[in-house]
Short mmCIF file of C-alpha atoms in Angstrom, two decimals:
data_model
loop_
_atom_site.label_atom_id
_atom_site.label_comp_id
_atom_site.label_asym_id
_atom_site.label_seq_id
_atom_site.Cartn_x
_atom_site.Cartn_y
_atom_site.Cartn_z
CA LYS A 1 13.70 11.53 10.43
CA ALA A 2 13.79 11.11 6.66
CA GLY A 3 11.05 9.06 5.06
CA VAL A 4 11.28 6.34 2.45
CA THR A 5 13.14 7.62 -0.59
CA GLN A 6 12.56 6.21 -4.04
CA THR A 7 14.61 7.15 -7.05
CA PRO A 8 14.02 8.12 -9.72
CA ARG A 9 10.53 9.57 -9.44
CA TYR A 10 9.81 9.25 -13.15
CA LEU A 11 11.20 7.02 -15.88
CA ILE A 12 10.45 6.53 -19.55
CA LYS A 13 11.82 3.39 -21.15
CA THR A 14 11.41 1.59 -24.45
CA ARG A 15 10.05 -1.93 -24.83
CA GLY A 16 12.77 -4.51 -24.46
CA GLN A 17 14.99 -2.37 -22.25
CA GLN A 18 15.67 -3.05 -18.61
CA VAL A 19 15.27 -0.75 -15.63
CA THR A 20 16.50 -0.55 -12.05
CA LEU A 21 14.56 1.23 -9.33
CA SER A 22 16.00 2.16 -5.95
CA CYS A 23 14.52 2.40 -2.48
CA SER A 24 16.15 3.73 0.68
CA PRO A 25 14.13 2.80 3.78
CA ILE A 26 13.69 4.85 6.92
CA SER A 27 16.80 4.75 9.07
CA GLY A 28 16.68 1.70 11.33
CA HIS A 29 14.11 -0.13 9.23
CA ARG A 30 15.30 -3.49 8.00
CA SER A 31 12.37 -4.68 5.93
CA VAL A 32 11.53 -3.45 2.44
CA SER A 33 8.55 -4.41 0.29
CA TRP A 34 7.75 -3.54 -3.31
CA TYR A 35 4.33 -3.08 -4.91
CA GLN A 36 3.13 -2.42 -8.43
CA GLN A 37 0.12 -0.12 -8.76
CA THR A 38 -1.93 0.06 -11.93
CA PRO A 39 -5.47 1.39 -12.54
CA GLY A 40 -6.75 -2.05 -13.53
CA GLN A 41 -5.06 -4.31 -10.99
CA GLY A 42 -4.65 -2.00 -8.02
CA LEU A 43 -1.78 -2.63 -5.61
CA GLN A 44 -0.05 -5.92 -6.28
CA PHE A 45 2.70 -7.30 -4.09
CA LEU A 46 6.04 -7.94 -5.81
CA PHE A 47 8.49 -9.02 -3.12
CA GLU A 48 9.60 -8.45 0.42
CA TYR A 49 13.11 -8.42 1.88
CA PHE A 50 14.45 -8.58 5.39
CA SER A 51 18.11 -8.84 6.35
CA GLU A 52 19.10 -9.19 2.69
CA THR A 53 16.88 -12.26 2.24
CA GLN A 54 13.74 -12.44 0.18
CA ARG A 55 10.94 -13.45 2.56
CA ASN A 56 7.95 -13.39 0.26
CA LYS A 57 7.42 -13.17 -3.48
CA GLY A 58 4.32 -12.21 -5.41
CA ASN A 59 2.97 -13.73 -8.59
CA PHE A 60 5.09 -11.91 -11.15
CA PRO A 61 7.25 -13.32 -13.97
CA GLY A 62 10.96 -13.87 -13.52
CA ARG A 63 11.66 -10.62 -15.40
CA PHE A 64 10.99 -8.92 -12.07
CA SER A 65 13.77 -9.32 -9.55
CA GLY A 66 15.04 -7.54 -6.50
CA ARG A 67 17.69 -7.48 -3.87
CA GLN A 68 18.51 -5.87 -0.57
CA PHE A 69 21.89 -4.63 0.55
CA SER A 70 23.52 -4.77 3.96
CA ASN A 71 22.47 -1.15 4.65
CA SER A 72 18.83 -2.22 4.00
CA ARG A 73 18.58 -0.26 0.76
CA SER A 74 16.80 -2.20 -1.93
CA GLU A 75 16.67 -2.28 -5.70
CA MET A 76 14.26 -3.89 -8.06
CA ASN A 77 15.01 -4.72 -11.66
CA VAL A 78 12.70 -5.34 -14.57
CA SER A 79 14.23 -6.85 -17.68
CA THR A 80 12.83 -7.00 -21.21
CA LEU A 81 10.25 -4.32 -20.49
CA GLU A 82 6.73 -4.69 -21.84
CA LEU A 83 4.06 -2.02 -22.32
CA GLY A 84 2.09 -3.62 -19.49
CA ASP A 85 4.90 -2.90 -17.04
CA SER A 86 3.92 0.77 -17.09
CA ALA A 87 2.89 1.47 -13.52
CA LEU A 88 3.63 3.25 -10.27
CA TYR A 89 6.13 1.17 -8.30
CA LEU A 90 5.89 1.71 -4.56
CA CYS A 91 8.38 0.76 -1.92
CA ALA A 92 7.51 0.37 1.74
CA SER A 93 9.75 0.00 4.75
CA SER A 94 9.08 -1.36 8.20
CA LEU A 95 11.07 -2.12 11.30
CA GLY A 96 11.16 -5.87 11.08
CA TRP A 97 9.63 -8.99 9.65
CA PRO A 98 7.04 -10.36 9.78
CA LEU A 99 5.22 -7.06 9.75
CA ASN A 100 3.53 -6.37 13.08
CA THR A 101 3.11 -2.63 12.81
CA GLU A 102 2.67 -0.13 10.03
CA ALA A 103 4.60 0.02 6.75
CA PHE A 104 5.75 3.42 5.52
CA PHE A 105 5.57 4.11 1.81
CA GLY A 106 7.70 6.18 -0.50
CA GLN A 107 6.24 8.45 -3.17
CA GLY A 108 6.87 5.86 -5.84
CA THR A 109 8.58 5.65 -9.19
CA ARG A 110 6.31 6.12 -12.17
CA LEU A 111 7.55 3.95 -15.02
CA THR A 112 6.25 4.50 -18.52
CA VAL A 113 7.15 1.96 -21.19
CA VAL A 114 6.76 3.15 -24.78
CA ALA B 1 -4.40 -16.54 1.30
CA GLN B 2 -5.74 -13.38 2.77
CA SER B 3 -7.97 -11.15 0.67
CA VAL B 4 -9.60 -7.76 1.13
CA THR B 5 -12.82 -6.55 -0.47
CA GLN B 6 -13.66 -2.89 -0.66
CA LEU B 7 -17.30 -2.88 -1.54
CA ASP B 8 -17.45 0.52 -3.22
CA SER B 9 -15.06 1.60 -5.95
CA GLN B 10 -16.33 5.20 -5.88
CA VAL B 11 -18.14 7.17 -3.19
CA PRO B 12 -19.35 10.72 -3.91
CA VAL B 13 -20.42 12.73 -0.87
CA PHE B 14 -21.27 16.36 -0.18
CA GLU B 15 -18.97 18.46 1.96
CA GLU B 16 -19.73 18.30 5.71
CA ALA B 17 -21.75 15.08 5.25
CA PRO B 18 -20.73 11.84 6.98
CA VAL B 19 -19.09 9.04 5.05
CA GLU B 20 -18.45 5.32 5.49
CA LEU B 21 -16.03 3.35 3.33
CA ARG B 22 -16.58 -0.38 3.63
CA CYS B 23 -13.94 -3.07 3.92
CA ASN B 24 -14.26 -6.82 4.47
CA TYR B 25 -11.41 -9.28 4.81
CA SER B 26 -11.16 -13.04 4.60
CA SER B 27 -11.19 -14.66 7.98
CA SER B 28 -8.04 -15.67 9.79
CA VAL B 29 -7.04 -16.48 13.31
CA SER B 30 -5.22 -13.25 13.89
CA VAL B 31 -5.08 -10.22 11.63
CA TYR B 32 -3.76 -6.69 11.64
CA LEU B 33 -5.81 -4.17 9.69
CA PHE B 34 -4.91 -0.84 8.14
CA TRP B 35 -6.42 2.03 6.21
CA TYR B 36 -4.15 4.05 3.92
CA VAL B 37 -4.92 7.19 1.90
CA GLN B 38 -3.35 8.14 -1.41
CA TYR B 39 -3.48 11.65 -2.84
CA PRO B 40 -2.77 12.17 -6.57
CA ASN B 41 0.81 11.40 -7.57
CA GLN B 42 1.71 10.47 -4.01
CA GLY B 43 2.56 7.34 -2.08
CA LEU B 44 0.37 5.84 0.61
CA GLN B 45 -0.10 7.48 3.98
CA LEU B 46 -1.31 5.55 7.00
CA LEU B 47 -4.66 6.77 8.35
CA LEU B 48 -5.11 4.26 11.16
CA LYS B 49 -4.39 0.71 12.19
CA TYR B 50 -5.86 -2.07 14.29
CA LEU B 51 -3.33 -4.33 15.95
CA SER B 52 -5.15 -5.40 19.12
CA GLY B 53 -7.20 -4.01 21.97
CA SER B 54 -10.12 -1.63 21.51
CA THR B 55 -12.13 -2.37 18.38
CA LEU B 56 -12.75 1.33 17.74
CA VAL B 57 -9.63 2.88 16.30
CA LYS B 58 -9.10 6.60 15.83
CA GLY B 59 -6.73 7.92 13.20
CA ILE B 60 -5.54 11.12 11.63
CA ASN B 61 -7.71 13.79 10.00
CA GLY B 62 -10.78 12.83 12.06
CA PHE B 63 -11.15 9.32 10.64
CA GLU B 64 -12.05 6.28 12.70
CA ALA B 65 -12.67 2.61 12.00
CA GLU B 66 -14.30 -0.26 13.83
CA PHE B 67 -12.95 -3.80 13.82
CA ASN B 68 -15.77 -6.33 13.76
CA LYS B 69 -14.43 -9.86 14.06
CA SER B 70 -17.77 -11.64 13.64
CA GLN B 71 -18.50 -9.80 10.40
CA THR B 72 -14.83 -9.71 9.32
CA SER B 73 -15.17 -6.02 8.60
CA PHE B 74 -13.12 -2.89 9.20
CA HIS B 75 -15.21 0.03 7.92
CA LEU B 76 -13.78 3.54 7.84
CA ARG B 77 -15.91 6.49 8.93
CA LYS B 78 -15.75 10.25 9.20
CA PRO B 79 -18.62 12.33 10.64
CA SER B 80 -18.02 15.38 8.43
CA VAL B 81 -15.87 15.37 5.31
CA HIS B 82 -13.93 18.23 3.75
CA ILE B 83 -12.91 18.91 0.18
CA SER B 84 -9.36 18.01 1.17
CA ASP B 85 -10.47 14.44 1.95
CA THR B 86 -10.88 13.78 -1.76
CA ALA B 87 -8.46 10.92 -2.40
CA GLU B 88 -8.24 7.16 -2.83
CA TYR B 89 -8.52 5.01 0.27
CA PHE B 90 -7.09 1.52 0.64
CA CYS B 91 -7.89 -1.10 3.23
CA ALA B 92 -5.12 -3.62 3.93
CA VAL B 93 -4.64 -6.74 6.03
CA ILE B 94 -1.72 -8.78 7.25
CA SER B 95 -1.70 -12.15 8.98
CA GLY B 96 1.23 -14.24 10.14
CA ASN B 97 4.15 -14.17 7.74
CA THR B 98 2.16 -12.93 4.77
CA PRO B 99 2.84 -9.59 3.13
CA LEU B 100 0.44 -6.68 3.35
CA VAL B 101 -2.55 -7.36 1.10
CA PHE B 102 -4.58 -4.44 -0.23
CA GLY B 103 -8.11 -3.99 -1.42
CA LYS B 104 -8.80 -2.44 -4.81
CA GLY B 105 -9.37 0.99 -3.29
CA THR B 106 -12.29 3.39 -2.90
CA ARG B 107 -12.19 6.76 -4.59
CA LEU B 108 -13.80 9.34 -2.31
CA SER B 109 -15.00 12.47 -4.07
CA VAL B 110 -16.16 15.32 -1.85
CA ILE B 111 -18.54 17.71 -3.59
CA ALA B 112 -18.74 21.36 -2.57
#
């Protein structure tokens, strides 16, 4: 069974640009969550989707957005990139929502904003 | 809102010595608790979880954790660590409809 797949693994973008990250969950999983990981702030929750509907949203500005497709794949978008957006972005998938068992994480997309 | 406190940001320990990584969570009626491990440039891997039942939970790689409701703690232990256990460890909690909330992490360094 394939794990959670995040693409791309690495990205370098310039301030002011926008970026789209992709996450393919484990087959059969219908819930996808996104986290931002930085050395200073640790793992911070961005948003959570189940059945194409956003179920929870973290405390991030509107520049951060996401969506989930009918095949459960998810994308997140960051517009008008800032240096502080440099981070490891992690996606997690789980069977359902609310979460009542473990979440499985992808290897992440490392975004560097220059 | 739920919160998780990992009391130690860094824990150095000699190889083959025991280790305990501490985790406390804010109280709630019903919680699920998790420990994840992260190796450099990797995602998070589940070590163990407490959903219900026995308060002593055994996980992969010889780790175990004990759920203590009265002290709102979920400390992670291993009786004898190896060099390969060097990594960052995250405690996480979920309750009701809330998303998974993580602690700040504990960096375990095993010294030969």
